[in-house]
Short mmCIF file of N, CA and C and ligand atoms in Angstrom, two decimals:
data_model
loop_
_atom_site.label_atom_id
_atom_site.label_comp_id
_atom_site.label_asym_id
_atom_site.label_seq_id
_atom_site.Cartn_x
_atom_site.Cartn_y
_atom_site.Cartn_z
N MET R 1 16.12 6.71 7.00
CA MET R 1 14.70 6.71 6.59
C MET R 1 14.06 8.03 7.04
N LEU R 2 13.18 8.56 6.20
CA LEU R 2 12.50 9.80 6.56
C LEU R 2 11.50 9.54 7.68
N LYS R 3 11.39 10.48 8.58
CA LYS R 3 10.51 10.31 9.74
C LYS R 3 9.27 11.18 9.57
N GLY R 4 8.20 10.78 10.26
CA GLY R 4 7.07 11.67 10.44
C GLY R 4 6.15 11.79 9.25
N MET R 5 5.46 12.90 9.21
CA MET R 5 4.34 13.11 8.29
C MET R 5 4.65 14.27 7.36
N SER R 6 4.20 14.13 6.13
CA SER R 6 4.31 15.24 5.18
C SER R 6 2.94 15.92 5.11
N SER R 7 2.92 17.23 5.36
CA SER R 7 1.63 17.92 5.56
C SER R 7 0.80 18.00 4.29
N ASP R 8 1.44 17.90 3.11
CA ASP R 8 0.65 18.00 1.88
C ASP R 8 0.48 16.64 1.20
N CYS R 9 0.63 15.55 1.98
CA CYS R 9 0.54 14.21 1.39
C CYS R 9 -0.82 13.59 1.72
N ILE R 10 -1.52 13.17 0.68
CA ILE R 10 -2.88 12.64 0.85
C ILE R 10 -2.87 11.36 1.68
N PHE R 11 -1.85 10.51 1.52
CA PHE R 11 -1.83 9.25 2.28
C PHE R 11 -1.45 9.50 3.74
N CYS R 12 -0.60 10.49 4.01
CA CYS R 12 -0.35 10.88 5.41
C CYS R 12 -1.66 11.35 6.05
N LYS R 13 -2.47 12.08 5.30
CA LYS R 13 -3.74 12.57 5.85
C LYS R 13 -4.71 11.42 6.09
N ILE R 14 -4.72 10.43 5.21
CA ILE R 14 -5.57 9.25 5.45
C ILE R 14 -5.08 8.52 6.69
N SER R 15 -3.77 8.36 6.82
CA SER R 15 -3.20 7.69 7.99
C SER R 15 -3.61 8.40 9.27
N ALA R 16 -3.62 9.74 9.24
CA ALA R 16 -3.94 10.54 10.42
C ALA R 16 -5.45 10.68 10.64
N GLY R 17 -6.26 10.17 9.70
CA GLY R 17 -7.71 10.29 9.83
C GLY R 17 -8.24 11.64 9.40
N GLU R 18 -7.41 12.44 8.74
CA GLU R 18 -7.83 13.77 8.31
C GLU R 18 -8.61 13.75 7.01
N ILE R 19 -8.44 12.68 6.24
CA ILE R 19 -9.23 12.45 5.03
C ILE R 19 -9.86 11.07 5.21
N PRO R 20 -11.17 10.96 4.93
CA PRO R 20 -11.81 9.66 5.14
C PRO R 20 -11.35 8.61 4.14
N ALA R 21 -11.30 7.38 4.59
CA ALA R 21 -11.02 6.23 3.72
C ALA R 21 -11.63 5.02 4.38
N LYS R 22 -11.92 4.01 3.57
CA LYS R 22 -12.46 2.76 4.10
C LYS R 22 -11.29 1.92 4.61
N LYS R 23 -10.99 2.07 5.89
CA LYS R 23 -9.83 1.39 6.46
C LYS R 23 -10.17 -0.06 6.78
N LEU R 24 -9.28 -0.94 6.39
CA LEU R 24 -9.48 -2.38 6.59
C LEU R 24 -8.53 -2.94 7.63
N TYR R 25 -7.50 -2.19 7.96
CA TYR R 25 -6.52 -2.64 8.95
C TYR R 25 -5.73 -1.41 9.39
N GLU R 26 -5.37 -1.35 10.66
CA GLU R 26 -4.38 -0.36 11.08
C GLU R 26 -3.68 -0.80 12.34
N ASP R 27 -2.42 -0.42 12.43
CA ASP R 27 -1.66 -0.60 13.66
C ASP R 27 -0.72 0.60 13.81
N GLU R 28 0.24 0.52 14.71
CA GLU R 28 1.11 1.67 14.96
C GLU R 28 1.96 2.04 13.75
N GLN R 29 2.29 1.03 12.95
CA GLN R 29 3.23 1.24 11.85
C GLN R 29 2.57 1.45 10.50
N ALA R 30 1.36 0.93 10.32
CA ALA R 30 0.81 0.80 8.98
C ALA R 30 -0.71 0.95 8.96
N VAL R 31 -1.22 1.27 7.78
CA VAL R 31 -2.66 1.38 7.56
C VAL R 31 -2.99 0.72 6.22
N ALA R 32 -4.15 0.07 6.14
CA ALA R 32 -4.63 -0.47 4.86
C ALA R 32 -6.03 0.08 4.62
N PHE R 33 -6.28 0.48 3.38
CA PHE R 33 -7.59 1.06 3.05
C PHE R 33 -7.93 0.75 1.60
N ALA R 34 -9.23 0.81 1.31
CA ALA R 34 -9.70 0.51 -0.05
C ALA R 34 -9.26 1.62 -1.00
N ASP R 35 -8.79 1.22 -2.18
CA ASP R 35 -8.45 2.19 -3.22
C ASP R 35 -9.72 2.91 -3.68
N ILE R 36 -9.62 4.22 -3.86
CA ILE R 36 -10.79 5.03 -4.23
C ILE R 36 -11.26 4.74 -5.65
N ASP R 37 -10.38 4.20 -6.48
CA ASP R 37 -10.68 3.93 -7.90
C ASP R 37 -10.23 2.50 -8.21
N PRO R 38 -11.00 1.51 -7.71
CA PRO R 38 -10.51 0.13 -7.75
C PRO R 38 -10.31 -0.42 -9.16
N LYS R 39 -9.20 -1.12 -9.36
CA LYS R 39 -8.86 -1.72 -10.66
C LYS R 39 -9.14 -3.21 -10.67
N ALA R 40 -9.74 -3.71 -9.61
CA ALA R 40 -10.09 -5.13 -9.49
C ALA R 40 -11.15 -5.22 -8.39
N PRO R 41 -11.89 -6.35 -8.31
CA PRO R 41 -12.91 -6.48 -7.27
C PRO R 41 -12.36 -6.24 -5.86
N VAL R 42 -11.15 -6.69 -5.61
CA VAL R 42 -10.44 -6.34 -4.37
C VAL R 42 -9.26 -5.45 -4.75
N HIS R 43 -9.21 -4.25 -4.23
CA HIS R 43 -8.08 -3.35 -4.48
C HIS R 43 -7.83 -2.54 -3.21
N ILE R 44 -6.83 -2.97 -2.49
CA ILE R 44 -6.50 -2.40 -1.17
C ILE R 44 -5.08 -1.84 -1.23
N LEU R 45 -4.88 -0.70 -0.59
CA LEU R 45 -3.56 -0.10 -0.48
C LEU R 45 -3.05 -0.28 0.95
N VAL R 46 -1.80 -0.69 1.06
CA VAL R 46 -1.16 -0.84 2.37
C VAL R 46 0.00 0.14 2.43
N ILE R 47 -0.01 1.00 3.44
CA ILE R 47 1.01 2.06 3.54
C ILE R 47 1.64 2.07 4.93
N PRO R 48 2.89 2.52 5.00
CA PRO R 48 3.46 2.81 6.32
C PRO R 48 2.90 4.15 6.81
N ARG R 49 2.76 4.31 8.12
CA ARG R 49 2.33 5.62 8.63
C ARG R 49 3.39 6.69 8.36
N GLN R 50 4.64 6.25 8.42
CA GLN R 50 5.76 7.14 8.17
C GLN R 50 5.74 7.60 6.71
N HIS R 51 6.03 8.86 6.46
CA HIS R 51 6.08 9.33 5.07
C HIS R 51 7.38 8.90 4.42
N ILE R 52 7.28 7.89 3.57
CA ILE R 52 8.41 7.42 2.76
C ILE R 52 7.95 7.59 1.32
N GLY R 53 8.74 8.32 0.52
CA GLY R 53 8.28 8.70 -0.81
C GLY R 53 8.00 7.54 -1.74
N SER R 54 8.86 6.54 -1.69
CA SER R 54 8.64 5.36 -2.54
C SER R 54 9.52 4.23 -2.03
N LEU R 55 9.32 3.06 -2.62
CA LEU R 55 10.14 1.90 -2.24
C LEU R 55 11.61 2.15 -2.55
N ALA R 56 11.89 3.05 -3.50
CA ALA R 56 13.28 3.35 -3.86
C ALA R 56 14.04 3.97 -2.69
N GLU R 57 13.33 4.53 -1.72
CA GLU R 57 13.99 5.15 -0.55
C GLU R 57 14.34 4.13 0.53
N ILE R 58 13.86 2.90 0.35
CA ILE R 58 14.13 1.87 1.36
C ILE R 58 15.56 1.36 1.17
N GLY R 59 16.33 1.42 2.24
CA GLY R 59 17.71 0.94 2.21
C GLY R 59 17.84 -0.43 2.85
N ALA R 60 19.03 -0.71 3.32
CA ALA R 60 19.33 -2.06 3.83
C ALA R 60 19.30 -2.15 5.34
N SER R 61 18.86 -1.08 6.02
CA SER R 61 18.86 -1.15 7.49
C SER R 61 17.82 -2.15 7.97
N GLU R 62 18.07 -2.71 9.15
CA GLU R 62 17.13 -3.68 9.70
C GLU R 62 15.75 -3.05 9.88
N GLN R 63 15.71 -1.79 10.30
CA GLN R 63 14.43 -1.11 10.53
C GLN R 63 13.63 -1.02 9.23
N GLU R 64 14.31 -0.68 8.15
CA GLU R 64 13.61 -0.53 6.87
C GLU R 64 13.15 -1.89 6.34
N LYS R 65 14.02 -2.90 6.47
CA LYS R 65 13.63 -4.23 5.98
C LYS R 65 12.48 -4.79 6.81
N THR R 66 12.51 -4.53 8.11
CA THR R 66 11.43 -5.00 8.98
C THR R 66 10.11 -4.34 8.60
N LEU R 67 10.16 -3.04 8.30
CA LEU R 67 8.94 -2.32 7.93
C LEU R 67 8.35 -2.90 6.64
N VAL R 68 9.18 -3.12 5.63
CA VAL R 68 8.66 -3.65 4.36
C VAL R 68 8.12 -5.07 4.56
N GLY R 69 8.80 -5.87 5.37
CA GLY R 69 8.29 -7.21 5.67
C GLY R 69 6.95 -7.15 6.38
N HIS R 70 6.80 -6.18 7.26
CA HIS R 70 5.53 -5.99 7.97
C HIS R 70 4.42 -5.65 6.99
N LEU R 71 4.71 -4.76 6.04
CA LEU R 71 3.69 -4.37 5.04
C LEU R 71 3.28 -5.59 4.21
N LEU R 72 4.26 -6.41 3.82
CA LEU R 72 3.93 -7.61 3.03
C LEU R 72 3.10 -8.59 3.86
N GLY R 73 3.40 -8.70 5.13
CA GLY R 73 2.61 -9.57 5.99
C GLY R 73 1.16 -9.12 6.09
N ILE R 74 0.97 -7.80 6.15
CA ILE R 74 -0.40 -7.25 6.20
C ILE R 74 -1.13 -7.58 4.90
N VAL R 75 -0.44 -7.43 3.77
CA VAL R 75 -1.07 -7.77 2.48
C VAL R 75 -1.54 -9.22 2.50
N ASN R 76 -0.70 -10.12 2.95
CA ASN R 76 -1.08 -11.53 2.96
C ASN R 76 -2.25 -11.79 3.90
N GLN R 77 -2.24 -11.13 5.05
CA GLN R 77 -3.36 -11.28 5.99
C GLN R 77 -4.65 -10.79 5.35
N LEU R 78 -4.60 -9.65 4.67
CA LEU R 78 -5.80 -9.11 3.99
C LEU R 78 -6.25 -10.05 2.87
N ALA R 79 -5.29 -10.62 2.14
CA ALA R 79 -5.64 -11.56 1.06
C ALA R 79 -6.40 -12.76 1.62
N ARG R 80 -5.98 -13.24 2.78
CA ARG R 80 -6.71 -14.35 3.41
C ARG R 80 -8.10 -13.89 3.82
N GLU R 81 -8.19 -12.73 4.43
CA GLU R 81 -9.50 -12.22 4.87
C GLU R 81 -10.45 -12.01 3.69
N GLN R 82 -9.87 -11.61 2.55
CA GLN R 82 -10.69 -11.33 1.36
C GLN R 82 -10.92 -12.59 0.53
N LYS R 83 -10.47 -13.73 1.05
CA LYS R 83 -10.69 -15.03 0.41
C LYS R 83 -10.09 -15.10 -1.00
N LEU R 84 -8.85 -14.62 -1.10
CA LEU R 84 -8.18 -14.61 -2.40
C LEU R 84 -7.31 -15.86 -2.58
N GLY R 85 -7.86 -17.00 -2.17
CA GLY R 85 -7.10 -18.25 -2.24
C GLY R 85 -6.70 -18.66 -3.64
N LYS R 86 -7.40 -18.16 -4.66
CA LYS R 86 -7.03 -18.50 -6.05
C LYS R 86 -5.86 -17.68 -6.54
N GLY R 87 -5.48 -16.68 -5.78
CA GLY R 87 -4.32 -15.88 -6.15
C GLY R 87 -4.62 -14.40 -6.14
N TYR R 88 -3.58 -13.64 -6.19
CA TYR R 88 -3.71 -12.19 -6.15
C TYR R 88 -2.41 -11.58 -6.62
N ARG R 89 -2.41 -10.28 -6.73
CA ARG R 89 -1.19 -9.60 -7.20
C ARG R 89 -0.84 -8.47 -6.24
N ILE R 90 0.45 -8.36 -5.95
CA ILE R 90 0.98 -7.23 -5.18
C ILE R 90 1.75 -6.36 -6.16
N VAL R 91 1.42 -5.07 -6.19
CA VAL R 91 2.08 -4.14 -7.11
C VAL R 91 2.65 -2.99 -6.30
N VAL R 92 3.87 -2.62 -6.62
CA VAL R 92 4.47 -1.40 -6.06
C VAL R 92 4.99 -0.58 -7.23
N ASN R 93 4.33 0.52 -7.53
CA ASN R 93 4.79 1.41 -8.59
C ASN R 93 5.82 2.37 -8.00
N ILE R 94 6.88 2.60 -8.76
CA ILE R 94 7.98 3.44 -8.27
C ILE R 94 8.32 4.49 -9.32
N GLY R 95 8.13 5.75 -8.97
CA GLY R 95 8.54 6.86 -9.83
C GLY R 95 7.66 6.99 -11.07
N PRO R 96 7.94 8.05 -11.86
CA PRO R 96 7.10 8.34 -13.03
C PRO R 96 7.03 7.18 -14.02
N ASP R 97 8.15 6.58 -14.38
CA ASP R 97 8.12 5.47 -15.33
C ASP R 97 7.42 4.25 -14.74
N GLY R 98 7.45 4.12 -13.42
CA GLY R 98 6.78 3.00 -12.77
C GLY R 98 5.29 3.20 -12.61
N GLY R 99 4.81 4.42 -12.96
CA GLY R 99 3.38 4.69 -12.86
C GLY R 99 2.93 5.14 -11.49
N GLN R 100 3.87 5.57 -10.65
CA GLN R 100 3.50 6.03 -9.30
C GLN R 100 2.88 7.42 -9.40
N THR R 101 1.69 7.57 -8.81
CA THR R 101 1.00 8.86 -8.85
C THR R 101 0.87 9.50 -7.47
N VAL R 102 1.00 8.72 -6.42
CA VAL R 102 0.98 9.27 -5.05
C VAL R 102 2.34 8.97 -4.43
N ASP R 103 3.04 10.05 -4.04
CA ASP R 103 4.43 9.90 -3.59
C ASP R 103 4.52 9.58 -2.09
N HIS R 104 3.86 8.52 -1.71
CA HIS R 104 3.96 7.93 -0.37
C HIS R 104 3.91 6.43 -0.60
N LEU R 105 4.95 5.74 -0.17
CA LEU R 105 5.05 4.29 -0.42
C LEU R 105 3.73 3.57 -0.16
N HIS R 106 3.30 2.77 -1.14
CA HIS R 106 2.09 1.97 -0.95
C HIS R 106 2.20 0.68 -1.75
N LEU R 107 1.67 -0.38 -1.14
CA LEU R 107 1.58 -1.67 -1.82
C LEU R 107 0.13 -1.84 -2.25
N HIS R 108 -0.07 -2.15 -3.53
CA HIS R 108 -1.41 -2.47 -4.02
C HIS R 108 -1.65 -3.97 -3.82
N LEU R 109 -2.78 -4.33 -3.23
CA LEU R 109 -3.27 -5.71 -3.23
C LEU R 109 -4.43 -5.76 -4.20
N LEU R 110 -4.26 -6.54 -5.27
CA LEU R 110 -5.28 -6.66 -6.32
C LEU R 110 -5.72 -8.10 -6.41
N GLY R 111 -7.04 -8.32 -6.45
CA GLY R 111 -7.51 -9.69 -6.56
C GLY R 111 -8.98 -9.76 -6.91
N GLY R 112 -9.44 -11.00 -7.06
CA GLY R 112 -10.84 -11.22 -7.37
C GLY R 112 -11.12 -11.32 -8.86
N ARG R 113 -10.09 -11.28 -9.67
CA ARG R 113 -10.23 -11.51 -11.11
C ARG R 113 -8.90 -12.05 -11.64
N GLN R 114 -8.94 -12.58 -12.87
CA GLN R 114 -7.71 -13.04 -13.50
C GLN R 114 -6.82 -11.85 -13.82
N MET R 115 -5.59 -11.88 -13.39
CA MET R 115 -4.61 -10.84 -13.74
C MET R 115 -3.92 -11.22 -15.06
N HIS R 116 -3.38 -10.25 -15.71
CA HIS R 116 -2.73 -10.49 -17.00
C HIS R 116 -1.26 -10.14 -16.94
N TRP R 117 -0.51 -10.74 -17.85
CA TRP R 117 0.93 -10.50 -17.90
C TRP R 117 1.37 -10.37 -19.35
N PRO R 118 2.18 -9.43 -19.74
CA PRO R 118 2.77 -8.43 -18.87
C PRO R 118 1.82 -7.29 -18.54
N PRO R 119 2.03 -6.61 -17.40
CA PRO R 119 1.21 -5.46 -17.07
C PRO R 119 1.50 -4.32 -18.06
N GLY R 120 0.58 -3.39 -18.15
CA GLY R 120 0.72 -2.30 -19.13
C GLY R 120 1.79 -1.31 -18.76
P1 5GP G 201 -0.04 4.68 -7.72
O1 5GP G 201 -0.50 5.05 -9.09
O2 5GP G 201 0.72 5.83 -7.07
O3 5GP G 201 0.72 3.38 -7.64
O4 5GP G 201 -1.34 4.41 -6.88
C1 5GP G 201 -2.06 5.40 -6.23
C2 5GP G 201 -3.41 4.84 -5.93
O5 5GP G 201 -4.02 5.66 -4.96
C3 5GP G 201 -4.36 4.80 -7.13
O6 5GP G 201 -4.79 3.46 -7.34
C4 5GP G 201 -5.51 5.72 -6.73
O7 5GP G 201 -6.76 5.26 -7.16
C5 5GP G 201 -5.40 5.75 -5.22
N1 5GP G 201 -5.84 6.98 -4.61
C6 5GP G 201 -5.50 8.24 -4.97
N2 5GP G 201 -6.06 9.14 -4.16
C7 5GP G 201 -6.77 8.43 -3.24
C8 5GP G 201 -7.60 8.83 -2.13
O8 5GP G 201 -7.79 9.99 -1.82
N3 5GP G 201 -8.17 7.82 -1.41
C9 5GP G 201 -7.99 6.51 -1.73
N4 5GP G 201 -8.61 5.60 -0.98
N5 5GP G 201 -7.22 6.11 -2.76
C10 5GP G 201 -6.63 7.06 -3.52
ZN1 ZN G 202 2.86 10.77 3.14
#
């Protein structure tokens, strides 16, 4: 797994507090903040502090699996705090075809409206 921070990465800068964001949760491993261009009434991004380019870089090591499980746990905790008991969606875009625009792993938590299927 890649270690540390990428100096030209916007999400690394948000993690480090160098760019402002509305942070909703943070710990040693992860940060959650409001998406700057929300696609739903609740739209929160959950990221690892470590610069990992995308979910495709996650392998089978215990450390990597633990980190992804931790991120999912944070999403669920935020969903409870945001009162999304009727449901919500977790999205992870991967690579150009997946619609990923920021190359630092992030989980989208979307909620507060009816989601549609299939996604665009
Ligand atoms: P992606 O398209 O890579 O899956 O998602 C990137 C998300 O990051 C988009 O929803 C976009 O609105 C959000 N985003 C991009 N730049 C910033 C920023 O500077 N601050 C915040 N809070 N969100 C950002
Ligand atoms: Zn980064």
